[in-house]
Amino acid sequence: DRVVMTDQEHPGGRAAYDLRRKRDGIQIFEVALGPLRNDPTRMVAAFRDAVTPDTKVLALPQVSSALGLCLPVQKIVAAARQRAPDVFVVVDGAQALGQIPVDVANLDCDAYFASAHKWLLGPKGTGVLFVGKRRERQVWTTIASRVWDFADDIGRRFTHVGTGNQSLHRGLDAALDFLERIGLPAIHARIKTLGDRLRAGLQKIDGVTILGSTHAELSAGITAFAVRGFRSEDAVRHLLTRDRILTRVVTGGIRQSLHVYNGLADVDRTLARVTAMASGRDAR
């Protein structure tokens, strides 16, 4: 069996395929996203070329975790189905739900999963899984509980009999209510505005390299970049201790994520500190 995915899959989405490769010998083909990060046309073409008629699964993130690339999933899936009409398409939406508009019907995916503690601001330990009607009876739970073979409601097959943590569900309800009071379109627009402002400012700083995308279609609220003279760990520590700016280490640089609770002043504070770092005025 052949599986096509990206070279930037989160371990939570990739590990199961690695297990199957070691256990059953499946083939995994990776599409390298880095060289394509500013060219959506070439990105779609790369996936089209990677998918063969015998490809069983296409697994890809709607937004990549490390670099924050917003993949043109709808176009990628359409191109993939031209080569392999029955390919099972599964989309990782962990960094998408709450950050950008999501419509699983328009994506034409067979499955969509996401954790809810990121851009949805829900409790850790919560998440969502969508499986399309066309495929729902082909998907088996790997952890069997009492209703594992329930026929009348396929979704119940993935639930567990026993006492669950209802507080997590209530917390997720509260988070969704909060986001809906603001309005998801307004949230998406603000995130995009803040991300664009950060990237525009970073591009003007000598000694800063943007690792993610600057293309309007392929970028939103996550920006990955490197600062000259700073290792990733040192840059994260410096921003946190000097200005209480929280970032994350990624390969070759750092990542900053901007949400609805951030403002223009937060972006400008980041740009001012990074300018000082890149110029050498700030010691490591």
mmCIF file of C-alpha atoms in Angstrom:
data_model
loop_
_atom_site.group_PDB
_atom_site.id
_atom_site.type_symbol
_atom_site.label_atom_id
_atom_site.label_comp_id
_atom_site.label_asym_id
_atom_site.label_seq_id
_atom_site.Cartn_x
_atom_site.Cartn_y
_atom_site.Cartn_z
ATOM 1 C CA ASP A 1 0.000 0.000 0.000
ATOM 2 C CA ARG A 2 1.188 3.536 -0.791
ATOM 3 C CA VAL A 3 0.539 6.549 1.431
ATOM 4 C CA VAL A 4 1.280 10.109 0.312
ATOM 5 C CA MET A 5 1.842 12.773 2.960
ATOM 6 C CA THR A 6 3.953 15.872 3.562
ATOM 7 C CA ASP A 7 7.359 16.126 5.173
ATOM 8 C CA GLN A 8 5.835 18.347 7.886
ATOM 9 C CA GLU A 9 3.293 16.043 9.498
ATOM 10 C CA HIS A 10 2.840 16.391 13.248
ATOM 11 C CA PRO A 11 3.912 13.191 15.063
ATOM 12 C CA GLY A 12 0.357 12.814 16.324
ATOM 13 C CA GLY A 13 -0.830 12.380 12.764
ATOM 14 C CA ARG A 14 2.183 10.603 11.313
ATOM 15 C CA ALA A 15 3.128 7.971 13.900
ATOM 16 C CA ALA A 16 0.373 5.520 12.931
ATOM 17 C CA TYR A 17 1.699 5.363 9.368
ATOM 18 C CA ASP A 18 5.260 4.832 10.598
ATOM 19 C CA LEU A 19 3.980 1.966 12.748
ATOM 20 C CA ARG A 20 2.253 0.378 9.747
ATOM 21 C CA ARG A 21 5.382 0.795 7.660
ATOM 22 C CA LYS A 22 7.464 -1.051 10.247
ATOM 23 C CA ARG A 23 4.815 -3.676 10.907
ATOM 24 C CA ASP A 24 3.274 -4.226 7.469
ATOM 25 C CA GLY A 25 5.725 -2.691 5.012
ATOM 26 C CA ILE A 26 3.518 0.067 3.613
ATOM 27 C CA GLN A 27 5.223 2.670 1.431
ATOM 28 C CA ILE A 28 5.282 6.316 2.505
ATOM 29 C CA PHE A 29 6.012 9.060 -0.014
ATOM 30 C CA GLU A 30 6.628 12.583 1.297
ATOM 31 C CA VAL A 31 5.952 15.832 -0.534
ATOM 32 C CA ALA A 32 8.528 18.409 0.582
ATOM 33 C CA LEU A 33 6.646 21.618 1.380
ATOM 34 C CA GLY A 34 9.557 23.984 2.027
ATOM 35 C CA PRO A 35 10.503 24.651 -1.613
ATOM 36 C CA LEU A 36 6.810 25.134 -2.470
ATOM 37 C CA ARG A 37 5.900 27.458 0.385
ATOM 38 C CA ASN A 38 5.227 30.511 -1.805
ATOM 39 C CA ASP A 39 3.770 28.831 -4.891
ATOM 40 C CA PRO A 40 0.310 27.233 -4.556
ATOM 41 C CA THR A 41 0.285 26.120 -8.199
ATOM 42 C CA ARG A 42 3.521 24.156 -7.837
ATOM 43 C CA MET A 43 2.299 22.755 -4.522
ATOM 44 C CA VAL A 44 -0.844 21.320 -6.106
ATOM 45 C CA ALA A 45 1.222 19.910 -8.971
ATOM 46 C CA ALA A 46 3.624 18.231 -6.543
ATOM 47 C CA PHE A 47 0.790 16.352 -4.860
ATOM 48 C CA ARG A 48 -0.737 15.436 -8.214
ATOM 49 C CA ASP A 49 2.573 13.949 -9.320
ATOM 50 C CA ALA A 50 3.050 12.098 -6.022
ATOM 51 C CA VAL A 51 -0.326 10.353 -6.105
ATOM 52 C CA THR A 52 -0.357 7.199 -8.222
ATOM 53 C CA PRO A 53 -3.354 5.025 -9.170
ATOM 54 C CA ASP A 54 -2.426 2.573 -6.400
ATOM 55 C CA THR A 55 -2.203 5.225 -3.660
ATOM 56 C CA LYS A 56 -4.483 4.188 -0.801
ATOM 57 C CA VAL A 57 -4.235 7.235 1.480
ATOM 58 C CA LEU A 58 -3.485 10.932 1.055
ATOM 59 C CA ALA A 59 -2.762 12.480 4.463
ATOM 60 C CA LEU A 60 -2.073 16.182 4.767
ATOM 61 C CA PRO A 61 -2.544 19.105 7.162
ATOM 62 C CA GLN A 62 -4.812 21.984 6.284
ATOM 63 C CA VAL A 63 -2.304 24.178 8.127
ATOM 64 C CA SER A 64 1.154 22.781 8.825
ATOM 65 C CA SER A 65 2.232 22.838 12.450
ATOM 66 C CA ALA A 66 5.843 23.966 12.162
ATOM 67 C CA LEU A 67 5.769 26.562 9.387
ATOM 68 C CA GLY A 68 2.090 27.509 9.431
ATOM 69 C CA LEU A 69 1.581 26.859 5.719
ATOM 70 C CA CYS A 70 -2.085 26.990 4.674
ATOM 71 C CA LEU A 71 -2.322 24.251 2.086
ATOM 72 C CA PRO A 72 -4.796 24.603 -0.827
ATOM 73 C CA VAL A 73 -6.444 21.357 0.255
ATOM 74 C CA GLN A 74 -9.485 21.573 -2.008
ATOM 75 C CA LYS A 75 -7.308 21.923 -5.121
ATOM 76 C CA ILE A 76 -4.881 19.246 -3.935
ATOM 77 C CA VAL A 77 -7.691 16.752 -3.333
ATOM 78 C CA ALA A 78 -9.254 17.462 -6.731
ATOM 79 C CA ALA A 79 -5.904 16.857 -8.432
ATOM 80 C CA ALA A 80 -5.287 13.700 -6.405
ATOM 81 C CA ARG A 81 -8.675 12.204 -7.251
ATOM 82 C CA GLN A 82 -7.921 12.610 -10.950
ATOM 83 C CA ARG A 83 -5.066 10.138 -10.456
ATOM 84 C CA ALA A 84 -6.667 7.907 -7.815
ATOM 85 C CA PRO A 85 -10.456 8.390 -7.555
ATOM 86 C CA ASP A 86 -10.806 6.092 -4.536
ATOM 87 C CA VAL A 87 -7.879 7.446 -2.516
ATOM 88 C CA PHE A 88 -8.828 7.933 1.150
ATOM 89 C CA VAL A 89 -8.137 11.579 1.992
ATOM 90 C CA VAL A 90 -7.571 12.418 5.649
ATOM 91 C CA VAL A 91 -6.908 16.013 6.716
ATOM 92 C CA ASP A 92 -5.237 17.163 9.930
ATOM 93 C CA GLY A 93 -7.101 20.277 11.062
ATOM 94 C CA ALA A 94 -5.422 20.813 14.425
ATOM 95 C CA GLN A 95 -3.904 24.146 13.359
ATOM 96 C CA ALA A 96 -6.820 25.131 11.122
ATOM 97 C CA LEU A 97 -10.028 25.024 13.189
ATOM 98 C CA GLY A 98 -10.421 28.506 14.632
ATOM 99 C CA GLN A 99 -7.565 30.020 12.628
ATOM 100 C CA ILE A 100 -8.989 29.875 9.093
ATOM 101 C CA PRO A 101 -12.401 29.068 7.572
ATOM 102 C CA VAL A 102 -13.086 25.318 7.433
ATOM 103 C CA ASP A 103 -15.762 23.562 5.364
ATOM 104 C CA VAL A 104 -15.186 19.815 5.223
ATOM 105 C CA ALA A 105 -17.782 19.379 2.468
ATOM 106 C CA ASN A 106 -15.893 21.713 0.141
ATOM 107 C CA LEU A 107 -12.594 20.014 0.961
ATOM 108 C CA ASP A 108 -13.969 16.704 -0.385
ATOM 109 C CA CYS A 109 -12.014 14.797 2.266
ATOM 110 C CA ASP A 110 -13.018 11.416 3.656
ATOM 111 C CA ALA A 111 -11.911 12.208 7.202
ATOM 112 C CA TYR A 112 -10.985 15.345 9.130
ATOM 113 C CA PHE A 113 -9.592 15.411 12.652
ATOM 114 C CA ALA A 114 -8.426 18.129 15.008
ATOM 115 C CA SER A 115 -7.523 18.792 18.594
ATOM 116 C CA ALA A 116 -9.622 21.524 20.184
ATOM 117 C CA HIS A 117 -7.142 23.090 22.599
ATOM 118 C CA LYS A 118 -5.310 25.181 20.016
ATOM 119 C CA TRP A 119 -7.137 27.819 17.957
ATOM 120 C CA LEU A 120 -10.538 26.777 19.329
ATOM 121 C CA LEU A 121 -9.223 27.631 22.833
ATOM 122 C CA GLY A 122 -10.785 24.497 24.320
ATOM 123 C CA PRO A 123 -9.464 22.269 27.119
ATOM 124 C CA LYS A 124 -6.573 19.919 26.483
ATOM 125 C CA GLY A 125 -7.801 16.401 25.874
ATOM 126 C CA THR A 126 -10.651 17.424 23.564
ATOM 127 C CA GLY A 127 -10.902 17.005 19.826
ATOM 128 C CA VAL A 128 -13.148 16.305 16.873
ATOM 129 C CA LEU A 129 -13.337 13.635 14.163
ATOM 130 C CA PHE A 130 -15.371 13.818 10.967
ATOM 131 C CA VAL A 131 -15.798 10.835 8.645
ATOM 132 C CA GLY A 132 -17.793 11.275 5.452
ATOM 133 C CA LYS A 133 -20.899 9.219 4.738
ATOM 134 C CA ARG A 134 -19.262 7.555 1.754
ATOM 135 C CA ARG A 135 -16.573 5.999 3.947
ATOM 136 C CA GLU A 136 -18.038 5.771 7.427
ATOM 137 C CA ARG A 137 -18.735 2.029 7.300
ATOM 138 C CA GLN A 138 -15.187 1.324 6.127
ATOM 139 C CA VAL A 139 -13.533 2.917 9.163
ATOM 140 C CA TRP A 140 -12.982 0.723 12.218
ATOM 141 C CA THR A 141 -12.185 1.847 15.730
ATOM 142 C CA THR A 142 -8.854 0.525 16.988
ATOM 143 C CA ILE A 143 -9.967 0.675 20.636
ATOM 144 C CA ALA A 144 -13.062 -1.473 21.069
ATOM 145 C CA SER A 145 -15.704 -0.622 23.640
ATOM 146 C CA ARG A 146 -19.217 -1.985 24.137
ATOM 147 C CA VAL A 147 -20.715 -0.234 21.114
ATOM 148 C CA TRP A 148 -17.829 -0.937 18.719
ATOM 149 C CA ASP A 149 -20.159 -2.656 16.206
ATOM 150 C CA PHE A 150 -23.200 -0.408 16.652
ATOM 151 C CA ALA A 151 -25.003 -0.309 13.295
ATOM 152 C CA ASP A 152 -27.675 2.377 13.722
ATOM 153 C CA ASP A 153 -25.317 5.246 14.575
ATOM 154 C CA ILE A 154 -21.843 4.740 13.135
ATOM 155 C CA GLY A 155 -20.387 7.575 15.195
ATOM 156 C CA ARG A 156 -21.145 5.705 18.411
ATOM 157 C CA ARG A 157 -18.649 3.029 17.410
ATOM 158 C CA PHE A 158 -15.890 5.457 18.363
ATOM 159 C CA THR A 159 -17.266 6.237 21.822
ATOM 160 C CA HIS A 160 -16.351 4.432 25.034
ATOM 161 C CA VAL A 161 -18.681 2.932 27.594
ATOM 162 C CA GLY A 162 -17.778 4.198 31.042
ATOM 163 C CA THR A 163 -17.434 7.388 33.020
ATOM 164 C CA GLY A 164 -15.879 10.129 30.935
ATOM 165 C CA ASN A 165 -14.651 13.557 31.969
ATOM 166 C CA GLN A 166 -17.727 15.690 31.324
ATOM 167 C CA SER A 167 -15.920 18.824 32.464
ATOM 168 C CA LEU A 168 -13.847 18.705 29.266
ATOM 169 C CA HIS A 169 -17.007 18.687 27.161
ATOM 170 C CA ARG A 170 -18.426 21.609 29.126
ATOM 171 C CA GLY A 171 -15.165 23.482 28.703
ATOM 172 C CA LEU A 172 -15.238 22.959 24.958
ATOM 173 C CA ASP A 173 -18.861 24.144 24.836
ATOM 174 C CA ALA A 174 -17.851 27.319 26.674
ATOM 175 C CA ALA A 175 -14.916 27.918 24.324
ATOM 176 C CA LEU A 176 -17.115 27.548 21.251
ATOM 177 C CA ASP A 177 -19.727 29.871 22.745
ATOM 178 C CA PHE A 178 -17.002 32.469 23.336
ATOM 179 C CA LEU A 179 -15.750 32.261 19.751
ATOM 180 C CA GLU A 180 -19.259 32.403 18.322
ATOM 181 C CA ARG A 181 -20.081 35.519 20.342
ATOM 182 C CA ILE A 182 -17.194 37.284 18.645
ATOM 183 C CA GLY A 183 -17.940 35.658 15.294
ATOM 184 C CA LEU A 184 -15.636 33.300 13.427
ATOM 185 C CA PRO A 185 -15.393 35.526 10.309
ATOM 186 C CA ALA A 186 -14.205 38.429 12.479
ATOM 187 C CA ILE A 187 -11.709 36.166 14.262
ATOM 188 C CA HIS A 188 -10.316 34.803 10.998
ATOM 189 C CA ALA A 189 -9.955 38.326 9.586
ATOM 190 C CA ARG A 190 -8.139 39.604 12.676
ATOM 191 C CA ILE A 191 -5.752 36.653 12.733
ATOM 192 C CA LYS A 192 -4.923 37.220 9.071
ATOM 193 C CA THR A 193 -4.381 40.955 9.629
ATOM 194 C CA LEU A 194 -2.015 40.360 12.533
ATOM 195 C CA GLY A 195 -0.081 37.660 10.687
ATOM 196 C CA ASP A 196 0.296 39.818 7.583
ATOM 197 C CA ARG A 197 1.557 42.724 9.699
ATOM 198 C CA LEU A 198 4.159 40.541 11.388
ATOM 199 C CA ARG A 199 5.440 39.073 8.123
ATOM 200 C CA ALA A 200 5.564 42.460 6.406
ATOM 201 C CA GLY A 201 7.624 43.835 9.281
ATOM 202 C CA LEU A 202 9.967 40.855 9.436
ATOM 203 C CA GLN A 203 10.695 41.150 5.720
ATOM 204 C CA LYS A 204 12.106 44.629 6.345
ATOM 205 C CA ILE A 205 14.582 43.482 9.014
ATOM 206 C CA ASP A 206 18.087 42.677 7.823
ATOM 207 C CA GLY A 207 19.164 39.372 9.321
ATOM 208 C CA VAL A 208 15.701 37.792 9.511
ATOM 209 C CA THR A 209 14.638 34.920 7.271
ATOM 210 C CA ILE A 210 10.983 33.921 7.017
ATOM 211 C CA LEU A 211 10.811 30.134 6.921
ATOM 212 C CA GLY A 212 7.095 29.905 6.216
ATOM 213 C CA SER A 213 5.071 31.529 3.471
ATOM 214 C CA THR A 214 4.543 35.177 2.585
ATOM 215 C CA HIS A 215 1.971 34.282 -0.077
ATOM 216 C CA ALA A 216 -1.486 35.592 0.824
ATOM 217 C CA GLU A 217 -3.190 32.276 0.024
ATOM 218 C CA LEU A 218 -0.706 30.150 1.979
ATOM 219 C CA SER A 219 -0.348 32.119 5.222
ATOM 220 C CA ALA A 220 -2.482 33.167 8.181
ATOM 221 C CA GLY A 221 -1.713 33.480 11.893
ATOM 222 C CA ILE A 222 1.432 31.347 12.250
ATOM 223 C CA THR A 223 4.798 32.761 11.200
ATOM 224 C CA ALA A 224 8.066 30.832 11.354
ATOM 225 C CA PHE A 225 11.322 32.742 11.047
ATOM 226 C CA ALA A 226 15.019 32.700 11.935
ATOM 227 C CA VAL A 227 17.080 35.512 13.456
ATOM 228 C CA ARG A 228 20.724 35.893 12.504
ATOM 229 C CA GLY A 229 23.095 35.046 15.338
ATOM 230 C CA PHE A 230 20.486 33.272 17.471
ATOM 231 C CA ARG A 231 19.895 29.576 17.832
ATOM 232 C CA SER A 232 16.232 28.633 18.017
ATOM 233 C CA GLU A 233 16.302 27.913 21.756
ATOM 234 C CA ASP A 234 18.171 31.148 22.485
ATOM 235 C CA ALA A 235 15.745 33.233 20.431
ATOM 236 C CA VAL A 236 12.728 31.757 22.228
ATOM 237 C CA ARG A 237 14.313 32.399 25.624
ATOM 238 C CA HIS A 238 15.365 35.937 24.685
ATOM 239 C CA LEU A 239 11.912 37.013 23.513
ATOM 240 C CA LEU A 240 10.281 35.540 26.595
ATOM 241 C CA THR A 241 12.636 37.007 29.191
ATOM 242 C CA ARG A 242 12.951 40.449 27.587
ATOM 243 C CA ASP A 243 9.371 41.128 26.518
ATOM 244 C CA ARG A 244 7.236 38.186 27.673
ATOM 245 C CA ILE A 245 6.737 37.182 24.046
ATOM 246 C CA LEU A 246 5.969 33.470 23.856
ATOM 247 C CA THR A 247 7.221 31.614 20.779
ATOM 248 C CA ARG A 248 8.050 27.994 19.961
ATOM 249 C CA VAL A 249 11.137 26.270 18.615
ATOM 250 C CA VAL A 250 10.867 24.866 15.078
ATOM 251 C CA THR A 251 13.573 23.358 12.905
ATOM 252 C CA GLY A 252 15.916 26.153 11.921
ATOM 253 C CA GLY A 253 14.073 28.931 13.719
ATOM 254 C CA ILE A 254 11.106 29.908 15.864
ATOM 255 C CA ARG A 255 7.349 30.142 15.413
ATOM 256 C CA GLN A 256 4.969 32.849 16.588
ATOM 257 C CA SER A 257 1.189 32.368 16.575
ATOM 258 C CA LEU A 258 -1.201 35.325 16.750
ATOM 259 C CA HIS A 259 -4.826 34.937 17.835
ATOM 260 C CA VAL A 260 -7.833 37.186 18.331
ATOM 261 C CA TYR A 261 -6.679 38.179 21.828
ATOM 262 C CA ASN A 262 -3.499 39.740 20.399
ATOM 263 C CA GLY A 263 -3.291 43.295 19.138
ATOM 264 C CA LEU A 264 -1.218 45.424 16.803
ATOM 265 C CA ALA A 265 0.927 46.523 19.737
ATOM 266 C CA ASP A 266 1.902 42.900 20.362
ATOM 267 C CA VAL A 267 3.093 42.555 16.784
ATOM 268 C CA ASP A 268 5.029 45.811 16.946
ATOM 269 C CA ARG A 269 6.688 44.767 20.200
ATOM 270 C CA THR A 270 7.866 41.567 18.539
ATOM 271 C CA LEU A 271 9.225 43.486 15.562
ATOM 272 C CA ALA A 272 11.087 45.936 17.784
ATOM 273 C CA ARG A 273 12.746 43.180 19.790
ATOM 274 C CA VAL A 274 13.631 41.105 16.722
ATOM 275 C CA THR A 275 15.149 44.203 15.109
ATOM 276 C CA ALA A 276 17.406 44.644 18.132
ATOM 277 C CA MET A 277 18.345 40.967 18.078
ATOM 278 C CA ALA A 278 19.168 40.867 14.369
ATOM 279 C CA SER A 279 21.207 44.075 14.516
ATOM 280 C CA GLY A 280 23.411 42.764 17.302
ATOM 281 C CA ARG A 281 22.238 45.329 19.863
ATOM 282 C CA ASP A 282 20.772 42.517 21.955
ATOM 283 C CA ALA A 283 23.317 40.016 23.198
ATOM 284 C CA ARG A 284 22.351 36.365 23.161
#
